[in-house]
Amino acid sequence: MNDSNPKALTFGGETHDGPLADISHLTEREKLNYRSKGMSAFGTYDYEQFKSDEDFELALACAAPYNCRYPEHCDEEMLHSFVDYQRSLYYHKKKYRVWEKEVLDPMVKSLADHALDAPQYNTSFLLELEKRKMECMDAYFSHSVTADENGNYPGGRWLRLCVKLLGYLVNESRIPDNKILAVNPRNISYPVSQWELDHFNNQTEESDKLRYGRKIYWHKTHRLYCHIRQHALHTWWD
């Protein structure tokens, strides 16, 4: 549980084919109460009102036929589909709440502490704030119902690429030398001067190539990061 990396999910990764709970021992009043509780929870996804798995299963057994319109119009296929969906979502959310408390909440607290303690004058601290927020987002999405059994979700490629790029932007010493030497210096203007580009392109000044190339790489990385955010910010979770 103490890991923010994507992992297998309950929702969509397990099947729940067991029969509905036996409710023959319940009184008519108890059945009505469980049915009302279940229909309310299934309509709002408020599963936390169930005190136990048994409480959930009894409510599901009482309410399922009525959530499939009316008992006389609810065939076996419709009932099975509804029960499987509600069980999958219930047990997923149950495990998610444990993971959220153990992993995601500490990540969010670390993010908030950084925002409170970091100085207000340095760009790298703002970029670090963005990086930590995106790491929280990636952890959340990889454990949400939008993810598959491997923790991959729509838009995950772009969000994780942004986290990687921000790692370079926060600390340019992380940029590998081979990436710097292979950078394409075209399509880069301000704040990289022509003088710096000339020194980078001068093959006789090998010692300065890494120095000037690192700055070129940093600004190209920042431009790519901003471009991805511009076009993918609102679609990471769709």
mmCIF file of N, CA and C in Angstrom, residues 70-155:
data_model
loop_
_atom_site.group_PDB
_atom_site.id
_atom_site.type_symbol
_atom_site.label_atom_id
_atom_site.label_comp_id
_atom_site.label_asym_id
_atom_site.label_seq_id
_atom_site.Cartn_x
_atom_site.Cartn_y
_atom_site.Cartn_z
ATOM 1 N N TYR A 70 -38.398 -2.333 -12.404
ATOM 2 C CA TYR A 70 -39.292 -3.008 -11.459
ATOM 3 C C TYR A 70 -38.997 -4.508 -11.500
ATOM 4 N N PRO A 71 -39.233 -5.218 -10.386
ATOM 5 C CA PRO A 71 -38.895 -6.646 -10.346
ATOM 6 C C PRO A 71 -39.481 -7.449 -11.506
ATOM 7 N N GLU A 72 -40.722 -7.144 -11.895
ATOM 8 C CA GLU A 72 -41.358 -7.937 -12.960
ATOM 9 C C GLU A 72 -40.754 -7.676 -14.338
ATOM 10 N N HIS A 73 -39.980 -6.571 -14.478
ATOM 11 C CA HIS A 73 -39.357 -6.257 -15.766
ATOM 12 C C HIS A 73 -37.836 -6.468 -15.735
ATOM 13 N N CYS A 74 -37.314 -7.035 -14.665
ATOM 14 C CA CYS A 74 -35.859 -7.192 -14.501
ATOM 15 C C CYS A 74 -35.462 -8.625 -14.855
ATOM 16 N N ASP A 75 -34.838 -8.818 -16.017
ATOM 17 C CA ASP A 75 -34.405 -10.166 -16.384
ATOM 18 C C ASP A 75 -33.052 -10.481 -15.741
ATOM 19 N N GLU A 76 -32.602 -11.722 -15.869
ATOM 20 C CA GLU A 76 -31.381 -12.180 -15.210
ATOM 21 C C GLU A 76 -30.145 -11.438 -15.709
ATOM 22 N N GLU A 77 -30.086 -11.178 -17.009
ATOM 23 C CA GLU A 77 -28.918 -10.496 -17.572
ATOM 24 C C GLU A 77 -28.806 -9.068 -17.045
ATOM 25 N N MET A 78 -29.929 -8.371 -16.994
ATOM 26 C CA MET A 78 -29.935 -7.003 -16.490
ATOM 27 C C MET A 78 -29.559 -6.975 -15.003
ATOM 28 N N LEU A 79 -30.105 -7.905 -14.244
ATOM 29 C CA LEU A 79 -29.819 -7.969 -12.812
ATOM 30 C C LEU A 79 -28.352 -8.288 -12.568
ATOM 31 N N HIS A 80 -27.811 -9.247 -13.311
ATOM 32 C CA HIS A 80 -26.406 -9.633 -13.150
ATOM 33 C C HIS A 80 -25.482 -8.470 -13.474
ATOM 34 N N SER A 81 -25.783 -7.740 -14.539
ATOM 35 C CA SER A 81 -24.953 -6.605 -14.933
ATOM 36 C C SER A 81 -24.950 -5.524 -13.856
ATOM 37 N N PHE A 82 -26.119 -5.240 -13.316
ATOM 38 C CA PHE A 82 -26.231 -4.212 -12.280
ATOM 39 C C PHE A 82 -25.500 -4.631 -11.010
ATOM 40 N N VAL A 83 -25.687 -5.869 -10.585
ATOM 41 C CA VAL A 83 -25.045 -6.366 -9.365
ATOM 42 C C VAL A 83 -23.536 -6.372 -9.514
ATOM 43 N N ASP A 84 -23.041 -6.827 -10.647
ATOM 44 C CA ASP A 84 -21.596 -6.879 -10.865
ATOM 45 C C ASP A 84 -20.991 -5.479 -10.841
ATOM 46 N N TYR A 85 -21.680 -4.527 -11.456
ATOM 47 C CA TYR A 85 -21.178 -3.147 -11.484
ATOM 48 C C TYR A 85 -21.125 -2.562 -10.074
ATOM 49 N N GLN A 86 -22.202 -2.703 -9.323
ATOM 50 C CA GLN A 86 -22.252 -2.116 -7.981
ATOM 51 C C GLN A 86 -21.250 -2.771 -7.048
ATOM 52 N N ARG A 87 -21.096 -4.068 -7.139
ATOM 53 C CA ARG A 87 -20.114 -4.753 -6.299
ATOM 54 C C ARG A 87 -18.701 -4.324 -6.665
ATOM 55 N N SER A 88 -18.410 -4.271 -7.947
ATOM 56 C CA SER A 88 -17.073 -3.869 -8.388
ATOM 57 C C SER A 88 -16.736 -2.471 -7.875
ATOM 58 N N LEU A 89 -17.684 -1.556 -8.011
ATOM 59 C CA LEU A 89 -17.436 -0.181 -7.597
ATOM 60 C C LEU A 89 -17.330 -0.079 -6.069
ATOM 61 N N TYR A 90 -18.155 -0.820 -5.371
ATOM 62 C CA TYR A 90 -18.121 -0.787 -3.897
ATOM 63 C C TYR A 90 -16.783 -1.281 -3.364
ATOM 64 N N TYR A 91 -16.333 -2.436 -3.849
ATOM 65 C CA TYR A 91 -15.082 -2.995 -3.330
ATOM 66 C C TYR A 91 -13.864 -2.220 -3.822
ATOM 67 N N HIS A 92 -13.978 -1.632 -5.001
ATOM 68 C CA HIS A 92 -12.899 -0.748 -5.474
ATOM 69 C C HIS A 92 -12.773 0.470 -4.555
ATOM 70 N N LYS A 93 -13.886 1.111 -4.270
ATOM 71 C CA LYS A 93 -13.850 2.307 -3.430
ATOM 72 C C LYS A 93 -13.395 1.974 -2.005
ATOM 73 N N LYS A 94 -13.742 0.792 -1.534
ATOM 74 C CA LYS A 94 -13.322 0.377 -0.201
ATOM 75 C C LYS A 94 -11.795 0.289 -0.134
ATOM 76 N N LYS A 95 -11.179 -0.356 -1.130
ATOM 77 C CA LYS A 95 -9.721 -0.451 -1.165
ATOM 78 C C LYS A 95 -9.089 0.905 -1.459
ATOM 79 N N TYR A 96 -9.751 1.695 -2.295
ATOM 80 C CA TYR A 96 -9.210 3.006 -2.643
ATOM 81 C C TYR A 96 -9.105 3.898 -1.416
ATOM 82 N N ARG A 97 -10.101 3.859 -0.537
ATOM 83 C CA ARG A 97 -10.070 4.710 0.658
ATOM 84 C C ARG A 97 -8.877 4.376 1.547
ATOM 85 N N VAL A 98 -8.526 3.098 1.643
ATOM 86 C CA VAL A 98 -7.350 2.699 2.425
ATOM 87 C C VAL A 98 -6.088 3.227 1.766
ATOM 88 N N TRP A 99 -5.975 3.038 0.444
ATOM 89 C CA TRP A 99 -4.795 3.525 -0.289
ATOM 90 C C TRP A 99 -4.689 5.045 -0.202
ATOM 91 N N GLU A 100 -5.822 5.725 -0.318
ATOM 92 C CA GLU A 100 -5.823 7.183 -0.258
ATOM 93 C C GLU A 100 -5.260 7.680 1.075
ATOM 94 N N LYS A 101 -5.677 7.044 2.159
ATOM 95 C CA LYS A 101 -5.225 7.457 3.481
ATOM 96 C C LYS A 101 -3.747 7.174 3.681
ATOM 97 N N GLU A 102 -3.266 6.030 3.186
ATOM 98 C CA GLU A 102 -1.892 5.612 3.420
ATOM 99 C C GLU A 102 -0.899 6.247 2.457
ATOM 100 N N VAL A 103 -1.337 6.551 1.230
ATOM 101 C CA VAL A 103 -0.391 7.006 0.196
ATOM 102 C C VAL A 103 -0.710 8.400 -0.324
ATOM 103 N N LEU A 104 -1.929 8.605 -0.821
ATOM 104 C CA LEU A 104 -2.229 9.873 -1.483
ATOM 105 C C LEU A 104 -2.264 11.041 -0.504
ATOM 106 N N ASP A 105 -2.866 10.851 0.659
ATOM 107 C CA ASP A 105 -2.931 11.949 1.635
ATOM 108 C C ASP A 105 -1.540 12.442 2.047
ATOM 109 N N PRO A 106 -0.568 11.554 2.333
ATOM 110 C CA PRO A 106 0.792 12.037 2.627
ATOM 111 C C PRO A 106 1.423 12.777 1.453
ATOM 112 N N MET A 107 1.126 12.348 0.216
ATOM 113 C CA MET A 107 1.656 13.051 -0.954
ATOM 114 C C MET A 107 1.089 14.469 -1.020
ATOM 115 N N VAL A 108 -0.200 14.601 -0.753
ATOM 116 C CA VAL A 108 -0.841 15.919 -0.783
ATOM 117 C C VAL A 108 -0.296 16.801 0.338
ATOM 118 N N LYS A 109 -0.058 16.206 1.505
ATOM 119 C CA LYS A 109 0.503 16.969 2.624
ATOM 120 C C LYS A 109 1.904 17.471 2.287
ATOM 121 N N SER A 110 2.702 16.612 1.636
ATOM 122 C CA SER A 110 4.042 17.030 1.226
ATOM 123 C C SER A 110 3.968 18.185 0.231
ATOM 124 N N LEU A 111 2.993 18.113 -0.672
ATOM 125 C CA LEU A 111 2.770 19.192 -1.631
ATOM 126 C C LEU A 111 2.418 20.487 -0.915
ATOM 127 N N ALA A 112 1.516 20.413 0.059
ATOM 128 C CA ALA A 112 1.099 21.610 0.806
ATOM 129 C C ALA A 112 2.258 22.174 1.629
ATOM 130 N N ASP A 113 3.062 21.301 2.236
ATOM 131 C CA ASP A 113 4.216 21.760 3.017
ATOM 132 C C ASP A 113 5.210 22.492 2.130
ATOM 133 N N HIS A 114 5.406 21.974 0.913
ATOM 134 C CA HIS A 114 6.325 22.638 -0.020
ATOM 135 C C HIS A 114 5.812 24.021 -0.386
ATOM 136 N N ALA A 115 4.493 24.118 -0.618
ATOM 137 C CA ALA A 115 3.910 25.409 -0.973
ATOM 138 C C ALA A 115 4.058 26.419 0.159
ATOM 139 N N LEU A 116 3.980 25.947 1.408
ATOM 140 C CA LEU A 116 4.090 26.841 2.561
ATOM 141 C C LEU A 116 5.533 27.264 2.839
ATOM 142 N N ASP A 117 6.467 26.332 2.669
ATOM 143 C CA ASP A 117 7.845 26.560 3.095
ATOM 144 C C ASP A 117 8.766 27.092 2.002
ATOM 145 N N ALA A 118 8.430 26.859 0.753
ATOM 146 C CA ALA A 118 9.328 27.246 -0.331
ATOM 147 C C ALA A 118 9.386 28.766 -0.467
ATOM 148 N N PRO A 119 10.563 29.304 -0.779
ATOM 149 C CA PRO A 119 10.674 30.756 -0.992
ATOM 150 C C PRO A 119 9.843 31.203 -2.196
ATOM 151 N N GLN A 120 9.502 32.457 -2.223
ATOM 152 C CA GLN A 120 8.564 32.973 -3.220
ATOM 153 C C GLN A 120 9.249 33.625 -4.424
ATOM 154 N N TYR A 121 10.562 33.509 -4.515
ATOM 155 C CA TYR A 121 11.270 34.287 -5.523
ATOM 156 C C TYR A 121 11.943 33.444 -6.602
ATOM 157 N N ASN A 122 11.880 32.121 -6.498
ATOM 158 C CA ASN A 122 12.650 31.279 -7.409
ATOM 159 C C ASN A 122 11.717 30.442 -8.284
ATOM 160 N N THR A 123 11.925 30.502 -9.592
ATOM 161 C CA THR A 123 11.063 29.781 -10.526
ATOM 162 C C THR A 123 11.100 28.282 -10.296
ATOM 163 N N SER A 124 12.245 27.741 -9.900
ATOM 164 C CA SER A 124 12.365 26.298 -9.732
ATOM 165 C C SER A 124 11.416 25.775 -8.661
ATOM 166 N N PHE A 125 11.103 26.592 -7.659
ATOM 167 C CA PHE A 125 10.187 26.155 -6.613
ATOM 168 C C PHE A 125 8.754 26.075 -7.141
ATOM 169 N N LEU A 126 8.402 26.980 -8.038
ATOM 170 C CA LEU A 126 7.083 26.913 -8.671
ATOM 171 C C LEU A 126 6.975 25.663 -9.537
ATOM 172 N N LEU A 127 8.032 25.368 -10.284
ATOM 173 C CA LEU A 127 8.036 24.179 -11.126
ATOM 174 C C LEU A 127 7.996 22.905 -10.281
ATOM 175 N N GLU A 128 8.680 22.921 -9.139
ATOM 176 C CA GLU A 128 8.631 21.773 -8.226
ATOM 177 C C GLU A 128 7.217 21.586 -7.684
ATOM 178 N N LEU A 129 6.527 22.690 -7.432
ATOM 179 C CA LEU A 129 5.143 22.623 -6.966
ATOM 180 C C LEU A 129 4.259 21.967 -8.035
ATOM 181 N N GLU A 130 4.438 22.358 -9.273
ATOM 182 C CA GLU A 130 3.676 21.763 -10.369
ATOM 183 C C GLU A 130 3.997 20.276 -10.496
ATOM 184 N N LYS A 131 5.277 19.941 -10.364
ATOM 185 C CA LYS A 131 5.692 18.545 -10.471
ATOM 186 C C LYS A 131 5.028 17.685 -9.403
ATOM 187 N N ARG A 132 5.034 18.155 -8.168
ATOM 188 C CA ARG A 132 4.424 17.376 -7.085
ATOM 189 C C ARG A 132 2.917 17.239 -7.261
ATOM 190 N N LYS A 133 2.293 18.311 -7.753
ATOM 191 C CA LYS A 133 0.854 18.236 -7.998
ATOM 192 C C LYS A 133 0.548 17.212 -9.083
ATOM 193 N N MET A 134 1.341 17.190 -10.137
ATOM 194 C CA MET A 134 1.106 16.237 -11.216
ATOM 195 C C MET A 134 1.402 14.808 -10.770
ATOM 196 N N GLU A 135 2.347 14.629 -9.868
ATOM 197 C CA GLU A 135 2.599 13.300 -9.308
ATOM 198 C C GLU A 135 1.389 12.826 -8.507
ATOM 199 N N CYS A 136 0.759 13.748 -7.779
ATOM 200 C CA CYS A 136 -0.478 13.408 -7.057
ATOM 201 C C CYS A 136 -1.588 13.046 -8.043
ATOM 202 N N MET A 137 -1.700 13.805 -9.119
ATOM 203 C CA MET A 137 -2.719 13.533 -10.120
ATOM 204 C C MET A 137 -2.494 12.175 -10.766
ATOM 205 N N ASP A 138 -1.247 11.861 -11.089
ATOM 206 C CA ASP A 138 -0.933 10.583 -11.721
ATOM 207 C C ASP A 138 -1.269 9.430 -10.784
ATOM 208 N N ALA A 139 -0.902 9.572 -9.502
ATOM 209 C CA ALA A 139 -1.221 8.528 -8.530
ATOM 210 C C ALA A 139 -2.733 8.347 -8.420
ATOM 211 N N TYR A 140 -3.474 9.457 -8.377
ATOM 212 C CA TYR A 140 -4.934 9.393 -8.262
ATOM 213 C C TYR A 140 -5.560 8.705 -9.471
ATOM 214 N N PHE A 141 -5.195 9.169 -10.667
ATOM 215 C CA PHE A 141 -5.801 8.602 -11.870
ATOM 216 C C PHE A 141 -5.460 7.131 -12.045
ATOM 217 N N SER A 142 -4.249 6.732 -11.659
ATOM 218 C CA SER A 142 -3.833 5.345 -11.845
ATOM 219 C C SER A 142 -4.548 4.405 -10.883
ATOM 220 N N HIS A 143 -5.222 4.971 -9.866
ATOM 221 C CA HIS A 143 -5.991 4.158 -8.931
ATOM 222 C C HIS A 143 -7.494 4.408 -9.061
ATOM 223 N N SER A 144 -7.891 5.172 -10.056
ATOM 224 C CA SER A 144 -9.303 5.508 -10.218
ATOM 225 C C SER A 144 -9.977 4.522 -11.166
ATOM 226 N N VAL A 145 -11.283 4.661 -11.331
ATOM 227 C CA VAL A 145 -12.028 3.752 -12.203
ATOM 228 C C VAL A 145 -11.751 4.025 -13.674
ATOM 229 N N THR A 146 -11.031 5.104 -13.989
ATOM 230 C CA THR A 146 -10.678 5.368 -15.393
ATOM 231 C C THR A 146 -9.476 4.542 -15.825
ATOM 232 N N ALA A 147 -8.766 3.927 -14.872
ATOM 233 C CA ALA A 147 -7.553 3.172 -15.179
ATOM 234 C C ALA A 147 -7.867 1.707 -15.438
ATOM 235 N N ASP A 148 -6.962 1.034 -16.171
ATOM 236 C CA ASP A 148 -7.125 -0.399 -16.376
ATOM 237 C C ASP A 148 -6.438 -1.157 -15.248
ATOM 238 N N GLU A 149 -6.347 -2.490 -15.394
ATOM 239 C CA GLU A 149 -5.795 -3.300 -14.308
ATOM 240 C C GLU A 149 -4.318 -3.040 -14.071
ATOM 241 N N ASN A 150 -3.632 -2.382 -15.021
ATOM 242 C CA ASN A 150 -2.217 -2.058 -14.865
ATOM 243 C C ASN A 150 -1.986 -0.620 -14.389
ATOM 244 N N GLY A 151 -3.067 0.104 -14.138
ATOM 245 C CA GLY A 151 -2.929 1.482 -13.679
ATOM 246 C C GLY A 151 -2.750 2.486 -14.792
ATOM 247 N N ASN A 152 -2.950 2.074 -16.037
ATOM 248 C CA ASN A 152 -2.842 3.002 -17.164
ATOM 249 C C ASN A 152 -4.212 3.614 -17.453
ATOM 250 N N TYR A 153 -4.227 4.903 -17.712
ATOM 251 C CA TYR A 153 -5.479 5.623 -17.922
ATOM 252 C C TYR A 153 -5.335 6.541 -19.128
ATOM 253 N N PRO A 154 -6.439 6.968 -19.738
ATOM 254 C CA PRO A 154 -6.359 7.871 -20.892
ATOM 255 C C PRO A 154 -5.614 9.150 -20.529
ATOM 256 N N GLY A 155 -4.634 9.508 -21.331
ATOM 257 C CA GLY A 155 -3.865 10.719 -21.070
ATOM 258 C C GLY A 155 -2.693 10.508 -20.142
#
